[in-house]
GROMACS .gro file of C-alpha atoms in nm:
model
  233
    1MET     CA    1   0.000   0.000   0.000
    2ARG     CA    2   0.283   0.235   0.090
    3ARG     CA    3   0.460   0.158  -0.237
    4LEU     CA    4   0.142   0.233  -0.430
    5ALA     CA    5   0.102   0.562  -0.248
    6LEU     CA    6   0.468   0.648  -0.309
    7ARG     CA    7   0.436   0.575  -0.680
    8GLY     CA    8   0.120   0.783  -0.697
    9GLY     CA    9   0.295   1.072  -0.524
   10LEU     CA   10   0.593   1.052  -0.759
   11ALA     CA   11   0.360   1.045  -1.059
   12LEU     CA   12   0.181   1.356  -0.934
   13LEU     CA   13   0.513   1.530  -0.876
   14ALA     CA   14   0.625   1.439  -1.228
   15LEU     CA   15   0.303   1.572  -1.378
   16ALA     CA   16   0.334   1.890  -1.173
   17GLY     CA   17   0.694   1.931  -1.290
   18LEU     CA   18   0.593   1.886  -1.652
   19GLY     CA   19   0.314   2.137  -1.607
   20ILE     CA   20   0.549   2.396  -1.458
   21LEU     CA   21   0.807   2.329  -1.731
   22GLY     CA   22   0.543   2.370  -2.001
   23PHE     CA   23   0.420   2.694  -1.842
   24VAL     CA   24   0.776   2.833  -1.829
   25LEU     CA   25   0.866   2.724  -2.182
   26TRP     CA   26   0.535   2.811  -2.347
   27PRO     CA   27   0.642   3.163  -2.457
   28SER     CA   28   0.959   3.018  -2.610
   29ILE     CA   29   0.762   2.743  -2.785
   30THR     CA   30   0.518   2.999  -2.924
   31GLU     CA   31   0.806   3.213  -3.049
   32LEU     CA   32   0.976   2.906  -3.199
   33GLN     CA   33   0.655   2.814  -3.381
   34SER     CA   34   0.641   3.163  -3.527
   35ASP     CA   35   1.004   3.138  -3.642
   36LEU     CA   36   0.944   2.794  -3.796
   37THR     CA   37   0.640   2.921  -3.985
   38ARG     CA   38   0.840   3.216  -4.117
   39LEU     CA   39   1.132   2.990  -4.216
   40HIS     CA   40   0.897   2.749  -4.392
   41GLU     CA   41   0.744   3.035  -4.589
   42ILE     CA   42   1.090   3.162  -4.690
   43ILE     CA   43   1.192   2.816  -4.813
   44GLU     CA   44   0.867   2.776  -5.007
   45ASP     CA   45   0.920   3.118  -5.169
   46ALA     CA   46   1.278   3.018  -5.257
   47ARG     CA   47   1.156   2.694  -5.416
   48ASP     CA   48   0.893   2.881  -5.617
   49TRP     CA   49   1.162   3.121  -5.744
   50ARG     CA   50   1.387   2.823  -5.825
   51ASP     CA   51   1.108   2.662  -6.028
   52ASP     CA   52   1.061   2.983  -6.228
   53ASN     CA   53   1.436   3.047  -6.273
   54THR     CA   54   1.596   2.702  -6.265
   55LEU     CA   55   1.913   2.774  -6.463
   56LEU     CA   56   1.971   3.105  -6.286
   57ALA     CA   57   1.916   2.942  -5.945
   58VAL     CA   58   2.161   2.661  -6.022
   59GLY     CA   59   2.422   2.901  -6.162
   60LEU     CA   60   2.389   3.139  -5.868
   61PHE     CA   61   2.415   2.858  -5.614
   62LEU     CA   62   2.722   2.707  -5.781
   63THR     CA   63   2.893   3.047  -5.805
   64VAL     CA   64   2.828   3.150  -5.444
   65PHE     CA   65   2.917   2.804  -5.311
   66SER     CA   66   3.239   2.781  -5.515
   67LEU     CA   67   3.356   3.125  -5.404
   68GLY     CA   68   3.257   3.043  -5.045
   69SER     CA   69   3.477   2.733  -5.064
   70VAL     CA   70   3.777   2.948  -5.160
   71LEU     CA   71   3.739   3.194  -4.874
   72PRO     CA   72   3.856   3.098  -4.522
   73LEU     CA   73   3.503   3.141  -4.385
   74PRO     CA   74   3.280   2.876  -4.220
   75VAL     CA   75   3.001   2.905  -4.476
   76VAL     CA   76   3.020   2.575  -4.665
   77ALA     CA   77   2.811   2.371  -4.419
   78GLY     CA   78   2.539   2.636  -4.418
   79LEU     CA   79   2.538   2.654  -4.797
   80THR     CA   80   2.499   2.275  -4.816
   81LEU     CA   81   2.194   2.301  -4.588
   82VAL     CA   82   2.056   2.572  -4.816
   83GLY     CA   83   2.115   2.348  -5.117
   84GLY     CA   84   1.921   2.062  -4.960
   85ALA     CA   85   1.636   2.292  -4.857
   86ALA     CA   86   1.611   2.476  -5.190
   87PHE     CA   87   1.680   2.196  -5.440
   88GLY     CA   88   1.587   1.878  -5.256
   89PHE     CA   89   1.823   1.602  -5.147
   90TRP     CA   90   1.971   1.467  -5.470
   91ALA     CA   91   2.005   1.795  -5.657
   92GLY     CA   92   2.129   1.977  -5.345
   93PHE     CA   93   2.378   1.698  -5.271
   94LEU     CA   94   2.518   1.680  -5.626
   95LEU     CA   95   2.538   2.059  -5.665
   96SER     CA   96   2.715   2.090  -5.328
   97VAL     CA   97   2.974   1.826  -5.419
   98LEU     CA   98   3.031   1.986  -5.761
   99ALA     CA   99   3.067   2.336  -5.612
  100THR     CA  100   3.301   2.210  -5.339
  101VAL     CA  101   3.527   2.044  -5.597
  102ALA     CA  102   3.521   2.359  -5.811
  103GLY     CA  103   3.608   2.586  -5.517
  104ALA     CA  104   3.879   2.351  -5.390
  105SER     CA  105   4.029   2.327  -5.740
  106LEU     CA  106   4.032   2.706  -5.766
  107SER     CA  107   4.222   2.728  -5.436
  108PHE     CA  108   4.459   2.459  -5.563
  109LEU     CA  109   4.530   2.654  -5.883
  110ILE     CA  110   4.577   2.984  -5.696
  111ALA     CA  111   4.836   2.821  -5.472
  112GLN     CA  112   5.001   2.642  -5.764
  113HIS     CA  113   5.039   2.941  -5.995
  114LEU     CA  114   5.032   3.250  -5.774
  115LEU     CA  115   5.155   3.147  -5.429
  116ASN     CA  116   5.380   2.853  -5.508
  117ARG     CA  117   5.715   3.023  -5.455
  118PRO     CA  118   5.625   3.216  -5.136
  119ILE     CA  119   5.468   2.909  -4.974
  120ARG     CA  120   5.752   2.674  -5.071
  121ARG     CA  121   6.006   2.930  -4.952
  122TRP     CA  122   5.822   2.949  -4.620
  123LEU     CA  123   5.809   2.568  -4.594
  124GLY     CA  124   6.181   2.533  -4.668
  125PRO     CA  125   6.303   2.169  -4.653
  126ARG     CA  126   5.951   2.057  -4.561
  127ALA     CA  127   5.840   2.129  -4.919
  128VAL     CA  128   6.061   1.844  -5.043
  129GLN     CA  129   5.927   1.617  -4.770
  130ILE     CA  130   5.571   1.698  -4.876
  131ASP     CA  131   5.652   1.620  -5.240
  132THR     CA  132   5.802   1.286  -5.134
  133ALA     CA  133   5.497   1.199  -4.924
  134VAL     CA  134   5.262   1.292  -5.209
  135ALA     CA  135   5.459   1.079  -5.454
  136ARG     CA  136   5.452   0.782  -5.215
  137ASN     CA  137   5.089   0.780  -5.093
  138GLY     CA  138   4.942   1.119  -5.179
  139THR     CA  139   4.597   0.994  -5.277
  140LEU     CA  140   4.530   0.809  -4.951
  141ALA     CA  141   4.687   1.088  -4.747
  142LEU     CA  142   4.465   1.351  -4.908
  143LEU     CA  143   4.155   1.133  -4.870
  144SER     CA  144   4.239   1.080  -4.503
  145LEU     CA  145   4.274   1.455  -4.451
  146ARG     CA  146   3.950   1.523  -4.642
  147LEU     CA  147   3.764   1.294  -4.403
  148THR     CA  148   3.916   1.454  -4.093
  149PRO     CA  149   3.653   1.675  -3.922
  150GLY     CA  150   3.751   2.030  -3.833
  151LEU     CA  151   4.049   2.053  -4.067
  152PRO     CA  152   4.056   2.391  -4.251
  153PHE     CA  153   3.993   2.289  -4.611
  154VAL     CA  154   4.134   2.614  -4.753
  155LEU     CA  155   4.476   2.537  -4.603
  156LEU     CA  156   4.453   2.179  -4.725
  157ASN     CA  157   4.363   2.292  -5.076
  158MET     CA  158   4.653   2.535  -5.094
  159GLY     CA  159   4.893   2.289  -4.935
  160ALA     CA  160   4.806   2.037  -5.205
  161GLY     CA  161   4.848   2.311  -5.467
  162VAL     CA  162   5.215   2.363  -5.387
  163SER     CA  163   5.285   1.990  -5.382
  164ALA     CA  164   5.358   1.763  -5.677
  165MET     CA  165   4.997   1.638  -5.691
  166ARG     CA  166   4.811   1.668  -6.022
  167LEU     CA  167   4.490   1.871  -6.036
  168ALA     CA  168   4.287   1.578  -6.173
  169THR     CA  169   4.391   1.356  -5.882
  170PHE     CA  170   4.320   1.634  -5.633
  171ALA     CA  171   3.973   1.701  -5.775
  172ALA     CA  172   3.878   1.331  -5.783
  173VAL     CA  173   3.991   1.265  -5.425
  174THR     CA  174   3.819   1.583  -5.305
  175GLY     CA  175   3.492   1.477  -5.466
  176ILE     CA  176   3.506   1.135  -5.301
  177GLY     CA  177   3.617   1.271  -4.965
  178VAL     CA  178   3.332   1.519  -4.922
  179ILE     CA  179   3.052   1.274  -5.011
  180PRO     CA  180   2.964   1.161  -4.653
  181ASN     CA  181   2.951   1.512  -4.511
  182LYS     CA  182   2.756   1.655  -4.805
  183ALA     CA  183   2.504   1.370  -4.797
  184ILE     CA  184   2.425   1.423  -4.429
  185LEU     CA  185   2.401   1.802  -4.458
  186ALA     CA  186   2.191   1.790  -4.776
  187ALA     CA  187   1.954   1.548  -4.603
  188ALA     CA  188   1.939   1.785  -4.305
  189GLY     CA  189   1.853   2.075  -4.534
  190THR     CA  190   1.582   1.871  -4.704
  191GLN     CA  191   1.424   1.782  -4.370
  192LEU     CA  192   1.458   2.142  -4.253
  193ALA     CA  193   1.234   2.244  -4.541
  194GLU     CA  194   0.967   2.000  -4.419
  195ILE     CA  195   0.952   2.138  -4.063
  196ASP     CA  196   0.639   2.348  -4.026
  197GLN     CA  197   0.545   2.289  -3.662
  198VAL     CA  198   0.735   2.242  -3.337
  199SER     CA  199   0.609   1.883  -3.319
  200ASP     CA  200   0.783   1.809  -3.653
  201ILE     CA  201   1.119   1.851  -3.479
  202PHE     CA  202   1.048   1.534  -3.279
  203SER     CA  203   0.958   1.318  -3.580
  204PRO     CA  204   1.157   0.991  -3.619
  205ARG     CA  205   1.330   1.123  -3.933
  206ILE     CA  206   1.454   1.437  -3.762
  207ILE     CA  207   1.570   1.246  -3.455
  208LEU     CA  208   1.759   0.991  -3.668
  209LEU     CA  209   1.913   1.272  -3.871
  210LEU     CA  210   2.030   1.452  -3.557
  211ILE     CA  211   2.187   1.128  -3.435
  212ALA     CA  212   2.360   1.087  -3.773
  213LEU     CA  213   2.489   1.446  -3.758
  214ALA     CA  214   2.629   1.382  -3.411
  215LEU     CA  215   2.796   1.054  -3.510
  216THR     CA  216   2.933   1.165  -3.847
  217PRO     CA  217   3.250   1.340  -3.713
  218TRP     CA  218   3.339   1.032  -3.506
  219VAL     CA  219   3.282   0.792  -3.796
  220LEU     CA  220   3.480   1.010  -4.037
  221ARG     CA  221   3.765   1.043  -3.788
  222TRP     CA  222   3.775   0.664  -3.751
  223ILE     CA  223   3.782   0.617  -4.130
  224ALA     CA  224   4.054   0.882  -4.162
  225ARG     CA  225   4.270   0.704  -3.907
  226ARG     CA  226   4.222   0.374  -4.083
  227LEU     CA  227   4.327   0.529  -4.413
  228ALA     CA  228   4.628   0.688  -4.247
  229GLY     CA  229   4.734   0.349  -4.114
  230GLU     CA  230   4.660   0.433  -3.752
  231ALA     CA  231   4.474   0.215  -3.508
  232PRO     CA  232   4.117   0.334  -3.456
  233ALA     CA  233   4.043   0.500  -3.127
   0.00000   0.00000   0.00000
């Protein structure tokens, strides 16, 4: 009897706590709903404009994304989300990969033709060591670095540009290396476009996607270590 009374009391306390929490958070939830509605309307307007100006939309996205990939600014992830939201998963994913390769190749060429001498002079003897490493296992080394989360891609692009690596090899490895990240972010952007209510945030798809986003850096780091010949953590 006492256990039953204790369980009943705990249940009442839990309900009271949830009620208080809901009362405290209600203004924030209402504001969030308003923001989600506004965001959904913006995405729908963007999709309508894309449908009316398909070639212009694709060209503009590729140009902005490619230039954003050249600059040392953290805009690429956000642009991939925009691509998924505006173009859908497959188109957003493919356009993001293409633009990333184009931007990375542009950085590579800038380093190769305009900054080669200053960078190699600054590297000194290390420049020869880099050339040797690239000649020995440059493809796997670059792929490993591409899959490493948090590594500044602009520095990696320019570092490859002053090495002995060929542009075709660099572009191919870059395209392969960014596939996992672009796929997850494009999917996130696509799902973002479908969120219209606060309750949509707690749908199974969104929850699974959030889990995938959280696990992706760890999985990519593990793959990168395997490619680099290191034991996985």
